[in-house]
Tab-separated table of C-alpha atoms in Angstrom:
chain	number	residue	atom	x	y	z
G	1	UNK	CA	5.745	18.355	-21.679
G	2	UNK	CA	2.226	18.432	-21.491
G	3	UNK	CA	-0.439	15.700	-19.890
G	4	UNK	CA	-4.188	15.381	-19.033
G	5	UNK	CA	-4.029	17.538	-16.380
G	6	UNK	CA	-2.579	20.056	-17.958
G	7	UNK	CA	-5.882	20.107	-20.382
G	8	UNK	CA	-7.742	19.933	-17.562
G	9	UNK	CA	-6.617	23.066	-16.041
G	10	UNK	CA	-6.732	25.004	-19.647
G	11	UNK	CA	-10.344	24.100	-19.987
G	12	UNK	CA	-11.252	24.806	-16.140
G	13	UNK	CA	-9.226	28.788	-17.356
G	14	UNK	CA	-11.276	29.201	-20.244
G	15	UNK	CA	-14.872	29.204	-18.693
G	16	UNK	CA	-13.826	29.951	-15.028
G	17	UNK	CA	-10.780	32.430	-15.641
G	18	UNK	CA	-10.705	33.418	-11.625
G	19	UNK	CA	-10.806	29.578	-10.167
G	20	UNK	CA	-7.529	29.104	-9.180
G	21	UNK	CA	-7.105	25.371	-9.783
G	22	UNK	CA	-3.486	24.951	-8.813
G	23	UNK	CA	-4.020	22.447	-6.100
G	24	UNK	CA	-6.470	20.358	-9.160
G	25	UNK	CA	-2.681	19.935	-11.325
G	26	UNK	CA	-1.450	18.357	-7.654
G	27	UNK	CA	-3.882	15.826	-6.464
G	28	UNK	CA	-5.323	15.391	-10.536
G	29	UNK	CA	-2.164	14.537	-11.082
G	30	UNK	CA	-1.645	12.689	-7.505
G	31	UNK	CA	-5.017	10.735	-8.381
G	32	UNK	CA	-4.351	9.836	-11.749
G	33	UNK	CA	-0.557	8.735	-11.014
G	34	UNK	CA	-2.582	6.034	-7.886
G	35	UNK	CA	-4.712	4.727	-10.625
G	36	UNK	CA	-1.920	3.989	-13.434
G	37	UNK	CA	0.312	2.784	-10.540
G	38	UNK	CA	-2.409	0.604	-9.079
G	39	UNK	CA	-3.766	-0.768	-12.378
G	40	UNK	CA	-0.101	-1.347	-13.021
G	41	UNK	CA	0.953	-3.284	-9.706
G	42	UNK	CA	-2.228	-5.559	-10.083
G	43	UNK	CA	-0.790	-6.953	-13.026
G	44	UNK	CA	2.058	-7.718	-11.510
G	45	UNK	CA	0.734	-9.272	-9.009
G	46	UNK	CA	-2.020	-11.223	-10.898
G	47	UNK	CA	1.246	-13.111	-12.619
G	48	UNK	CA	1.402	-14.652	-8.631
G	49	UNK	CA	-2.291	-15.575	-8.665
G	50	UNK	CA	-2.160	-12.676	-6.108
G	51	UNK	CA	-4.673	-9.793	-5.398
G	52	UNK	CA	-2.857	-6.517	-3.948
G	53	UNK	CA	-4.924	-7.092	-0.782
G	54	UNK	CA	-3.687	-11.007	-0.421
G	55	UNK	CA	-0.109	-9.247	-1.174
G	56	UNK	CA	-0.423	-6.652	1.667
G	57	UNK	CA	-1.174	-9.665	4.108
G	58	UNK	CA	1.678	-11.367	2.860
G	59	UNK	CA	4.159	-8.788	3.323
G	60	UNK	CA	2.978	-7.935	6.249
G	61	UNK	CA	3.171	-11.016	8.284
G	62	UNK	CA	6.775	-11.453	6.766
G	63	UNK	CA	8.350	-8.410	7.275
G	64	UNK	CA	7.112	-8.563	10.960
G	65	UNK	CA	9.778	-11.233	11.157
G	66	UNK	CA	9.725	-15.082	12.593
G	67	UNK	CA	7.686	-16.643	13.621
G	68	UNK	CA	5.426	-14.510	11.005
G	69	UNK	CA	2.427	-14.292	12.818
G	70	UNK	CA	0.372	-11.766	13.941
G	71	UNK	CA	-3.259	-11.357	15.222
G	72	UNK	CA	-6.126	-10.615	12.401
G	73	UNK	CA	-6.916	-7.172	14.511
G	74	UNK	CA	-2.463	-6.272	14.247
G	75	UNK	CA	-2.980	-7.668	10.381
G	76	UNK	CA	-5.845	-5.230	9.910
G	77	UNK	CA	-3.982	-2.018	11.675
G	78	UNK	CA	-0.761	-2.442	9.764
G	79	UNK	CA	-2.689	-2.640	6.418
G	80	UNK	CA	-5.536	0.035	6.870
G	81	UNK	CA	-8.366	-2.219	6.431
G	82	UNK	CA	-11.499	-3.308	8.542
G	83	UNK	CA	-11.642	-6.569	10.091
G	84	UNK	CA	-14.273	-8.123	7.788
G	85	UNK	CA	-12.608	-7.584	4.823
G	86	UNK	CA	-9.492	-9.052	6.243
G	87	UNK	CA	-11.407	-11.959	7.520
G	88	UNK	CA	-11.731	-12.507	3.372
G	89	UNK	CA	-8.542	-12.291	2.976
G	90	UNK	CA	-7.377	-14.617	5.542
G	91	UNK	CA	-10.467	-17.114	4.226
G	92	UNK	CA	-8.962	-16.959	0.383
G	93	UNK	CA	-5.387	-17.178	1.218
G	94	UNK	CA	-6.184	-20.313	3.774
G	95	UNK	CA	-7.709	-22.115	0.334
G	96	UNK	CA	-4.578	-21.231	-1.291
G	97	UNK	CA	-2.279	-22.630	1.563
G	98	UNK	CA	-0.460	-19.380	1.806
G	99	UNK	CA	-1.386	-19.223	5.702
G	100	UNK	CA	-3.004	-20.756	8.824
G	101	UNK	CA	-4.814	-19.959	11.692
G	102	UNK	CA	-3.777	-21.024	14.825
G	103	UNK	CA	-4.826	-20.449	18.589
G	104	UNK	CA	-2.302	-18.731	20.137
G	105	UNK	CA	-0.249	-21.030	22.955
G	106	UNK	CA	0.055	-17.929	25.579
G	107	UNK	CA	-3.659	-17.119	25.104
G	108	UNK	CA	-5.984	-20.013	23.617
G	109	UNK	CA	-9.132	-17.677	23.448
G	110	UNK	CA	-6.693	-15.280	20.790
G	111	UNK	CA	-6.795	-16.822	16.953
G	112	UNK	CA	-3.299	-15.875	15.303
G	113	UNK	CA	-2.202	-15.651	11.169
G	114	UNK	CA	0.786	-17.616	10.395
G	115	UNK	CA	2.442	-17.743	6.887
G	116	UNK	CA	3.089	-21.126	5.892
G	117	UNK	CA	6.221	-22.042	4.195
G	118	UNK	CA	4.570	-22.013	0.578
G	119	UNK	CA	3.196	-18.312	1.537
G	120	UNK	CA	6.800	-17.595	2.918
G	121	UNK	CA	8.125	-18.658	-0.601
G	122	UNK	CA	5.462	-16.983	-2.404
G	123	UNK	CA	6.035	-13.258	-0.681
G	124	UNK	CA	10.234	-13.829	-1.061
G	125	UNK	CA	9.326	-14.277	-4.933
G	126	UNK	CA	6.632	-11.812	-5.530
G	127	UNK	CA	8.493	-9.178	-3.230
G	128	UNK	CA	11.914	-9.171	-5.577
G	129	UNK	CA	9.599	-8.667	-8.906
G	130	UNK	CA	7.506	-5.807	-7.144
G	131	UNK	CA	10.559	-4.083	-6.177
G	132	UNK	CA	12.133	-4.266	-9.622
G	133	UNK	CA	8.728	-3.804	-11.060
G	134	UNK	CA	8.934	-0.671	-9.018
G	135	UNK	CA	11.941	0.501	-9.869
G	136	UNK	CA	10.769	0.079	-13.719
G	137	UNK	CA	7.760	2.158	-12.868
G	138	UNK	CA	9.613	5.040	-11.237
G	139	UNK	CA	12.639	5.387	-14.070
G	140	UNK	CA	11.152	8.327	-15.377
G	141	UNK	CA	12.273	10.135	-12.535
G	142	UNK	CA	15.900	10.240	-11.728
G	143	UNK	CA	16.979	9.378	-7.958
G	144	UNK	CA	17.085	12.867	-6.660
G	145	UNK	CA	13.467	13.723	-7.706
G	146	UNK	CA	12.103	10.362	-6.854
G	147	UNK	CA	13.855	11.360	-3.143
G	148	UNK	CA	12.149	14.884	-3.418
G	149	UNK	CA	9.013	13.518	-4.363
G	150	UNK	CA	9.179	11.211	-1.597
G	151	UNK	CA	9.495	14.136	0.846
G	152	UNK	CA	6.907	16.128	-0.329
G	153	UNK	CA	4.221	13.334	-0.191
G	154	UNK	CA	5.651	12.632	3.686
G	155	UNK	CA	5.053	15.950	4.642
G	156	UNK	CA	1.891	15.893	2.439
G	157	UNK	CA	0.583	12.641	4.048
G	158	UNK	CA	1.727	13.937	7.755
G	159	UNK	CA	-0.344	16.931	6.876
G	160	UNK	CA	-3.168	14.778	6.414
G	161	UNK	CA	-2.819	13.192	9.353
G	162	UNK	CA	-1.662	9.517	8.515
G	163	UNK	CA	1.130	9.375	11.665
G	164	UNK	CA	2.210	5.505	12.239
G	165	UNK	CA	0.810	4.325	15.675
G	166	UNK	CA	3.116	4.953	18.192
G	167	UNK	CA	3.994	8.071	16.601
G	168	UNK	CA	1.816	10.310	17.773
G	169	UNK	CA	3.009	12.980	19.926
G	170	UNK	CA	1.688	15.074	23.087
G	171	UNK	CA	0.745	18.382	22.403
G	172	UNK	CA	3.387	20.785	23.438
G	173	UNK	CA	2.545	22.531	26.637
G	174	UNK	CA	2.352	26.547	26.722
């Protein structure tokens, strides 16, 4: 079996014979796999009237459970993205009726996101057909190497540094 990356390498060995580009077959191959996946997944999605963004806010404010609502600033940490351009996605997915902004009754000075019941039906449709669109995407790969892949890019992202909030722990005292 032989891909793009593959030819990549080969040409990188023919004029630069001592560049080791082992880690270029990883994250080429990483970074090429994000784009097909992504491009992919947008589809999907755009069969919703849904951008991946509007999805992320979607899922997010229902898998955080009733009453599904959570503060833009939460919204933003749990998806990785600053608070302007969730402030667009709230905007777009008010027009659409998919959620609301309400003051919160403990604290009146604190605005809160809360999926409506159309967004609540929306995200329990489009969440069963990305799963299974999912699933299609991954069937090259049989369930033990999609579980060893999974590993390796844990380990790979922890690496990195992304550690869930929370999760960080004290350095260990000498």
């Amino acid at each position: 079996m032989h891909d793009t990356v593959d030819q990549i390498r080969e040409q990188w060995a023919d004029v630069r014979p001592e560049l080791d580009s082992t880690p270029m077959g990883v994250i080429g191959r990483m970074s090429r796999a994000s784009s097909l996946l992504d491009k992919s997944i947008r589809e999907n999605f755009a069969g919703f009237d849904l951008l991946p963004g509007e999805f992320d806010v979607l899922a997010t404010l229902r898998r955080s459970g009733s009453p599904y609502k959570l503060t833009p600033g939460v919204i933003g940490e749990l998806t990785m993205v600053t608070s302007g351009a969730i402030t667009n996605r709230i905007d777009r997915m008010v027009d659409k009726g998919l959620v609301k902004r309400e003051l919160d009754p403990d604290n009146r000075r604190i605005i809160v996101v809360v999926l409506t019941r159309r967004g609540r039906e929306l995200i329990n449709e489009v969440i069963d057909s990305h799963v299974a669109h999912e699933i299609k995407l991954m069937e090259s790969l049989s369930d033990g190497e999609q579980k060893q892949l999974a590993e390796l890019l844990r380990k790979l992202l922890v690496g990195l540094g992304d550690i869930p909030q929370g999760d960080e722990k004290e350095p260990a005292e000498d």
